[in-house]
PDB file of C-alpha atoms in Angstrom:
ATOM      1  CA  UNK S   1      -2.313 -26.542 -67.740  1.00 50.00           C
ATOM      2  CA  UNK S   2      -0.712 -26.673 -64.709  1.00 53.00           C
ATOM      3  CA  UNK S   3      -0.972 -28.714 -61.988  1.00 52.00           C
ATOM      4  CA  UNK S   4      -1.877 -27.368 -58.774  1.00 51.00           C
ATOM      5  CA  UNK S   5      -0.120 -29.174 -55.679  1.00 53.00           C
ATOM      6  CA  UNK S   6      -1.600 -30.103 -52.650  1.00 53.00           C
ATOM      7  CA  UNK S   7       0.026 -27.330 -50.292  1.00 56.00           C
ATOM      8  CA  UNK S   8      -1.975 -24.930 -48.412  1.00 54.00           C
ATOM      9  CA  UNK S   9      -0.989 -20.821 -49.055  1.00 53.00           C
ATOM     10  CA  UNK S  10      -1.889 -20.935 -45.181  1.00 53.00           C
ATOM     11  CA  UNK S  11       1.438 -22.651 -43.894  1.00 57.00           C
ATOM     12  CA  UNK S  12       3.676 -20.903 -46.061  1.00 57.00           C
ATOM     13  CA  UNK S  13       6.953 -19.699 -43.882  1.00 62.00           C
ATOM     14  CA  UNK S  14       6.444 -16.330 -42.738  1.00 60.00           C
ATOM     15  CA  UNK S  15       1.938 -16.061 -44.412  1.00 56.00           C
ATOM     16  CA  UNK S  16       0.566 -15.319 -40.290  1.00 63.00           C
ATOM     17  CA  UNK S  17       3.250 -12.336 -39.842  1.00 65.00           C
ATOM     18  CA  UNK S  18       2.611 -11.033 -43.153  1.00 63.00           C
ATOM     19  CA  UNK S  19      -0.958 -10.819 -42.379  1.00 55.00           C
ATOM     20  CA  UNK S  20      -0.533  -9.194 -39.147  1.00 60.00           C
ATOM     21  CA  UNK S  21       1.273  -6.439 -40.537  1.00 58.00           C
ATOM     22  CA  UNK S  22      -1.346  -5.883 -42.715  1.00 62.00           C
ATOM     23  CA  UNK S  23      -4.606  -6.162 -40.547  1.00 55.00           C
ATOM     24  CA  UNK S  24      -2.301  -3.599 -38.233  1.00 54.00           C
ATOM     25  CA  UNK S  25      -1.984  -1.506 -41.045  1.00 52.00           C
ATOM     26  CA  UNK S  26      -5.315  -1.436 -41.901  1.00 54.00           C
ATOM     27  CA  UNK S  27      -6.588  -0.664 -38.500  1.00 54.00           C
ATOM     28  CA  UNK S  28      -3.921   2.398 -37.902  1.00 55.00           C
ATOM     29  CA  UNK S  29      -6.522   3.841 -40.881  1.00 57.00           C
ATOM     30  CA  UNK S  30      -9.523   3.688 -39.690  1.00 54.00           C
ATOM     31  CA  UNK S  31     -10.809   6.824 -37.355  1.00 60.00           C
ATOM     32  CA  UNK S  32     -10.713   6.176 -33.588  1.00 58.00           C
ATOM     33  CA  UNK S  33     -14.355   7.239 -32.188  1.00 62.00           C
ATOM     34  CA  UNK S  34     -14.342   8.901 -28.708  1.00 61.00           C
ATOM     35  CA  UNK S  35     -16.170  11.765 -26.976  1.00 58.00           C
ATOM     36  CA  UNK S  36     -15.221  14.750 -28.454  1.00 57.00           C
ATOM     37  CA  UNK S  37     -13.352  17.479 -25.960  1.00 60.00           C
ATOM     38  CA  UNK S  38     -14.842  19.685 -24.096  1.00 58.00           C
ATOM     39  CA  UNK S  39     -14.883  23.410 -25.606  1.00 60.00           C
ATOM     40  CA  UNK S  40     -11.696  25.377 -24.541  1.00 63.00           C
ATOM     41  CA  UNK S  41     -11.778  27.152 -21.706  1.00 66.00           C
ATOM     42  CA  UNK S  42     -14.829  25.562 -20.104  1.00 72.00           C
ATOM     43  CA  UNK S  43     -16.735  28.262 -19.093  1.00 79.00           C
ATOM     44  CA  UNK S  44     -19.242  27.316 -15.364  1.00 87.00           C
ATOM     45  CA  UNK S  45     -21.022  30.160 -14.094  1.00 92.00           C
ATOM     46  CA  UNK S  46     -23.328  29.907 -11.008  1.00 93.00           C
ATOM     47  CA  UNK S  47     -25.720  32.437  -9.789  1.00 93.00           C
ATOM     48  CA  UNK S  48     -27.049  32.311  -5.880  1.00 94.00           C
ATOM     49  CA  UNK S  49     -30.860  32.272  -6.652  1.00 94.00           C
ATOM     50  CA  UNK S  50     -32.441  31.989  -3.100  1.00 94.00           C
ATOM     51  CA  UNK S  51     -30.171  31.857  -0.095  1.00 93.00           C
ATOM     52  CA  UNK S  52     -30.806  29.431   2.900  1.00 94.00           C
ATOM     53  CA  UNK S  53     -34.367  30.143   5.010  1.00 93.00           C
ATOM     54  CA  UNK S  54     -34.826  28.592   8.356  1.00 93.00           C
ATOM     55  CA  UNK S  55     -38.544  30.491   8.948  1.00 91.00           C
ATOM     56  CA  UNK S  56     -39.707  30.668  12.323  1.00 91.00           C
ATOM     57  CA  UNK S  57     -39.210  28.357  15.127  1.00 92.00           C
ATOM     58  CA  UNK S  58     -39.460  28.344  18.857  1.00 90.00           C
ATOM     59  CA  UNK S  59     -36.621  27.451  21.178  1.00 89.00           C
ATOM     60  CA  UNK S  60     -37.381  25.268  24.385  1.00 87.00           C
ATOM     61  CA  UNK S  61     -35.254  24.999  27.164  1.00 88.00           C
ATOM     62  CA  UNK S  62     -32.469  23.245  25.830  1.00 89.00           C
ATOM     63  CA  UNK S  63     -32.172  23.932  22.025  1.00 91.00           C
ATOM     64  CA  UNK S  64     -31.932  21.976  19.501  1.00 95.00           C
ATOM     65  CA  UNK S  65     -31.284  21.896  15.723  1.00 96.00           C
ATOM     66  CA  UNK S  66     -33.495  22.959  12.696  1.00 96.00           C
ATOM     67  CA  UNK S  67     -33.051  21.234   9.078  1.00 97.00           C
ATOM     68  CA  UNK S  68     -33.643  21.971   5.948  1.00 97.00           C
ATOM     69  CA  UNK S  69     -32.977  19.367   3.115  1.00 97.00           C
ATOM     70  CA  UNK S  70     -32.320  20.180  -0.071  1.00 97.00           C
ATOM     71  CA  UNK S  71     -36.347  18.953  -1.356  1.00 95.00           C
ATOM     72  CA  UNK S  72     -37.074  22.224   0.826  1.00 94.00           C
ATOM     73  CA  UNK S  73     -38.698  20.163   3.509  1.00 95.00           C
ATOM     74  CA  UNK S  74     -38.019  21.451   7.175  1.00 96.00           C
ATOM     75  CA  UNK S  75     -37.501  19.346  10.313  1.00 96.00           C
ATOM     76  CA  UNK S  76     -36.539  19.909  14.511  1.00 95.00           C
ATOM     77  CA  UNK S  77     -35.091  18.031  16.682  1.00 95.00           C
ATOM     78  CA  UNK S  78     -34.830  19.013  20.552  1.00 93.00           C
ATOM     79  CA  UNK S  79     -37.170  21.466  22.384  1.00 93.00           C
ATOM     80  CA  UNK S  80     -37.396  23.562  19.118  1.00 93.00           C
ATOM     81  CA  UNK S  81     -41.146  23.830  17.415  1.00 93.00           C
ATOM     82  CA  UNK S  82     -41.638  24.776  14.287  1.00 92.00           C
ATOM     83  CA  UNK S  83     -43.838  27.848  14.018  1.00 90.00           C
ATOM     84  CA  UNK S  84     -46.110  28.512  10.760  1.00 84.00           C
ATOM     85  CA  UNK S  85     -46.427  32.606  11.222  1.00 85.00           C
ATOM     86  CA  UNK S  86     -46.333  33.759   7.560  1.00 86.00           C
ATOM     87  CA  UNK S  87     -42.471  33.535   7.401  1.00 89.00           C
ATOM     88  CA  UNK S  88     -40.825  31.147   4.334  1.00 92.00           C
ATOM     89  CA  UNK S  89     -38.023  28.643   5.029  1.00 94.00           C
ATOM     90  CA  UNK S  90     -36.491  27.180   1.764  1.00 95.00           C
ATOM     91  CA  UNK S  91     -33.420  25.313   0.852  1.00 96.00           C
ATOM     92  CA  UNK S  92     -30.653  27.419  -0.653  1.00 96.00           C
ATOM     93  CA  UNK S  93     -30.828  27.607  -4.808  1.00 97.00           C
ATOM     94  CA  UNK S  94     -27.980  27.913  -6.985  1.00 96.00           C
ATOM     95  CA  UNK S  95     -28.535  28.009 -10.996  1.00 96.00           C
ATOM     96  CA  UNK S  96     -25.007  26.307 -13.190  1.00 94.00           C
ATOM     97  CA  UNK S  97     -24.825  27.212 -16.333  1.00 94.00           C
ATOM     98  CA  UNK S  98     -22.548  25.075 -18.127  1.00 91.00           C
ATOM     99  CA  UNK S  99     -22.091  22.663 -21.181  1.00 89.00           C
ATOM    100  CA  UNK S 100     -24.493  19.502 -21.002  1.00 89.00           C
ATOM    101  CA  UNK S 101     -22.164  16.863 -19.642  1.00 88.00           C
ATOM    102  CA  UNK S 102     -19.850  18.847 -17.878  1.00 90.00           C
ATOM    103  CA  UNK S 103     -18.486  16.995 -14.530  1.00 92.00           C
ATOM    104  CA  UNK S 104     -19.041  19.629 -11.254  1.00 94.00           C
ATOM    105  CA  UNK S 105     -18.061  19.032  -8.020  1.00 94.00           C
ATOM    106  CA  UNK S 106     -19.462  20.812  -4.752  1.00 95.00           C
ATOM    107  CA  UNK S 107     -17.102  21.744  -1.610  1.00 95.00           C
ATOM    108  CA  UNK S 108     -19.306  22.763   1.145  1.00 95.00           C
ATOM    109  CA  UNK S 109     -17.580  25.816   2.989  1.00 94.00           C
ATOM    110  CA  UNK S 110     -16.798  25.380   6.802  1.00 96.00           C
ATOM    111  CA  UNK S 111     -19.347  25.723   9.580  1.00 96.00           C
ATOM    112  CA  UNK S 112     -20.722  29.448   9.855  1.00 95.00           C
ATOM    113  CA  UNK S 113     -21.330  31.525  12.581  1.00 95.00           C
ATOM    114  CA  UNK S 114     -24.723  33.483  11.997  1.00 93.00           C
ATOM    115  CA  UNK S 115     -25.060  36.616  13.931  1.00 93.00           C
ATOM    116  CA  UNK S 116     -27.939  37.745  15.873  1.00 91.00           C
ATOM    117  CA  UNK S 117     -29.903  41.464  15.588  1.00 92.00           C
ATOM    118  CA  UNK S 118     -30.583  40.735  19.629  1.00 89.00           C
ATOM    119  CA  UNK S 119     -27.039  39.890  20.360  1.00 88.00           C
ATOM    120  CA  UNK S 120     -25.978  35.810  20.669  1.00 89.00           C
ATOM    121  CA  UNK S 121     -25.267  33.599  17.834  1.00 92.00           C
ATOM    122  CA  UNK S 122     -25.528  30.191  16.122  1.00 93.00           C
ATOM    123  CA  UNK S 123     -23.447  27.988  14.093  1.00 95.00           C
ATOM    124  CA  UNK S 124     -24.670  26.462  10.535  1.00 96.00           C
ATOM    125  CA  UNK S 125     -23.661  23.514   9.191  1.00 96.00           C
ATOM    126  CA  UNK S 126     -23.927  23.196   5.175  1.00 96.00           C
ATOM    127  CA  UNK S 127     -26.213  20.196   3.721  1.00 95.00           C
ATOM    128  CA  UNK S 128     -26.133  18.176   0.919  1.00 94.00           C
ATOM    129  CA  UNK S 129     -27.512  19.089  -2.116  1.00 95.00           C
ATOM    130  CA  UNK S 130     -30.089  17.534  -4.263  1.00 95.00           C
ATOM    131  CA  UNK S 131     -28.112  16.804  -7.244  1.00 94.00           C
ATOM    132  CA  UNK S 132     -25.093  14.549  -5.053  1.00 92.00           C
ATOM    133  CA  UNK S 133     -21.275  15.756  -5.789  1.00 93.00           C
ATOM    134  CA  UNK S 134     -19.828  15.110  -8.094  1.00 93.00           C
ATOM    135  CA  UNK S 135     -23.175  15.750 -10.622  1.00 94.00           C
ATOM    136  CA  UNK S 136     -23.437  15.978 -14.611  1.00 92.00           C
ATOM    137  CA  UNK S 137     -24.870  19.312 -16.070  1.00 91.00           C
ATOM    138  CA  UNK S 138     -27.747  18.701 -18.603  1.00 88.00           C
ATOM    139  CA  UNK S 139     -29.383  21.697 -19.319  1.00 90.00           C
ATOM    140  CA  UNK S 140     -28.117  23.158 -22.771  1.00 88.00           C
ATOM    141  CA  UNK S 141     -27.007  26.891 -21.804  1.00 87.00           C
ATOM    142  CA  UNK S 142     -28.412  29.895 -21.719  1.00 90.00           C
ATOM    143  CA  UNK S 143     -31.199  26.917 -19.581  1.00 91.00           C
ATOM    144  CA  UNK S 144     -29.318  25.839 -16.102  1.00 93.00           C
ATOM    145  CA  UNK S 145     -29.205  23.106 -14.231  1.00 93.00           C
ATOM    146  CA  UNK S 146     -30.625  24.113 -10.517  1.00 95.00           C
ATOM    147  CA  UNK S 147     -28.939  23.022  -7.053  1.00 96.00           C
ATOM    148  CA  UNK S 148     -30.563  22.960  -3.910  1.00 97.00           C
ATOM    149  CA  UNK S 149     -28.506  22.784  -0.875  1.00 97.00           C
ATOM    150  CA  UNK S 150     -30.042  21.937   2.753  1.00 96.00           C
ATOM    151  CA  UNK S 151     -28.765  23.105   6.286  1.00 97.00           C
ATOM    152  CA  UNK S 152     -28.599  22.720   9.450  1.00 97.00           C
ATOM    153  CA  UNK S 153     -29.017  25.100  12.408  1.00 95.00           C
ATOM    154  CA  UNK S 154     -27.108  24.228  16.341  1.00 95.00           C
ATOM    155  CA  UNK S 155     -29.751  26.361  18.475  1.00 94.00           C
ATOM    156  CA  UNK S 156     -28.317  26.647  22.167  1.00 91.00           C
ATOM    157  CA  UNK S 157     -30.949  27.743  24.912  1.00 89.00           C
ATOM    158  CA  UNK S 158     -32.793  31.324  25.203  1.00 88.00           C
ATOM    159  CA  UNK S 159     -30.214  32.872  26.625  1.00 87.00           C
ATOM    160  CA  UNK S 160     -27.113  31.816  24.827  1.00 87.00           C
ATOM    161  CA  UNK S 161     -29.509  32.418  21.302  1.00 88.00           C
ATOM    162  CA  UNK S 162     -31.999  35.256  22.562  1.00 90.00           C
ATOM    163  CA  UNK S 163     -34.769  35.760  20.023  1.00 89.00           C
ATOM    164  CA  UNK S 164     -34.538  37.806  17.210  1.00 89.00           C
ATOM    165  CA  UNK S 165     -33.278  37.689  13.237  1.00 90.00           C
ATOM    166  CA  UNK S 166     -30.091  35.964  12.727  1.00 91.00           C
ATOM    167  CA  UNK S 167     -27.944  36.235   9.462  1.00 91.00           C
ATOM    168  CA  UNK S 168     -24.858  35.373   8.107  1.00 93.00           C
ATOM    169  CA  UNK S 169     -23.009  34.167   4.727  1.00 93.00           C
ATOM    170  CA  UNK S 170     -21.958  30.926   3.673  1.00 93.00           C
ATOM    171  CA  UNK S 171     -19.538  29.197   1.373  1.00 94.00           C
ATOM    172  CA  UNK S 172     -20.137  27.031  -1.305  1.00 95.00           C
ATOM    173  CA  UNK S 173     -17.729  26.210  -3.715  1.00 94.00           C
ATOM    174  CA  UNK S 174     -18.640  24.795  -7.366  1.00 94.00           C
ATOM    175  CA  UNK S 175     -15.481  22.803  -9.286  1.00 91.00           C
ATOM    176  CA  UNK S 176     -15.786  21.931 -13.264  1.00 89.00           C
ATOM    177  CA  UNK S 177     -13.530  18.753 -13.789  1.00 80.00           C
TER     178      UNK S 177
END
């Protein structure tokens, strides 16, 4: 038999960088878990569902703005009343269609001038939207996930703005990151 001494395996010269080697060893084997990529070439399409509705309003005196939110909700502010005469106003609806979890920013176009069938004009501002920028995508394709973006309309006086249907188009651009 032999004897066995009193000296620890532990403090042998050289035992704590041996076994750092190996724990780094073993740890270069196992399999790093992350999100998987994205498929290749990410694919976003958006389709303009509904464009922007203001309905009917009256102008006072001195104008005013009308607002639509992105909820669809409408508000005034100024001499301008809302009128209820059969005609919609509606937030403006665009449909993405991309992978769930892909990253989209929205750049809201510059202010637009809207033309008037009567002659005069007015200037739009874009909203918000109700899904914030940047937002995540979660419906699973060919299903989309649906953005509603608000505006708001500068109304001058009667004269500037005379009555009549005003139009115009707007930008909105839609970024995948």
């Amino acid at each position: 038999m032999r004897a066995v001494s009193g000296k620890n395996i532990f403090h042998r010269p050289g035992f704590k960088k041996g076994l750092y080697l190996i724990l780094c060893l073993f740890c270069l084997q196992l399999p790093a878990l992350a999100q998987e990529p994205p498929p290749r070439p990410i694919a976003i399409y958006v389709n303009p569902a509904q464009g922007l509705i203001f309905g009917a309003f009256f102008q006072g005196a001195s104008g005013g703005t009308v607002i639509i939110y992105p909820d669809g909700s409408r508000s005034v502010t100024g001499s301008i009343v809302q009128a209820n005469l059969g005609y919609p106003f509606s937030s403006a609806v665009f449909e993405v269609e991309a992978n769930p979890g892909t990253l989209v920013s929205i750049m809201n176009g510059p202010n637009v001038t809207l033309s008037g069938s009567n002659g005069g004009t007015l200037t739009l501002q874009i909203g918000t939207s109700s899904t914030g920028s940047p937002f995540i995508t979660t419906a699973t394709p060919p299903a989309r996930t649906q953005v509603r973006i608000g505006g708001t309309l500068i109304v001058g006086s009667p004269l500037a703005n005379p009555v009549g249907n005003y139009s115009g188009t707007f930008n909105v651009t839609f970024i995948q990151e």
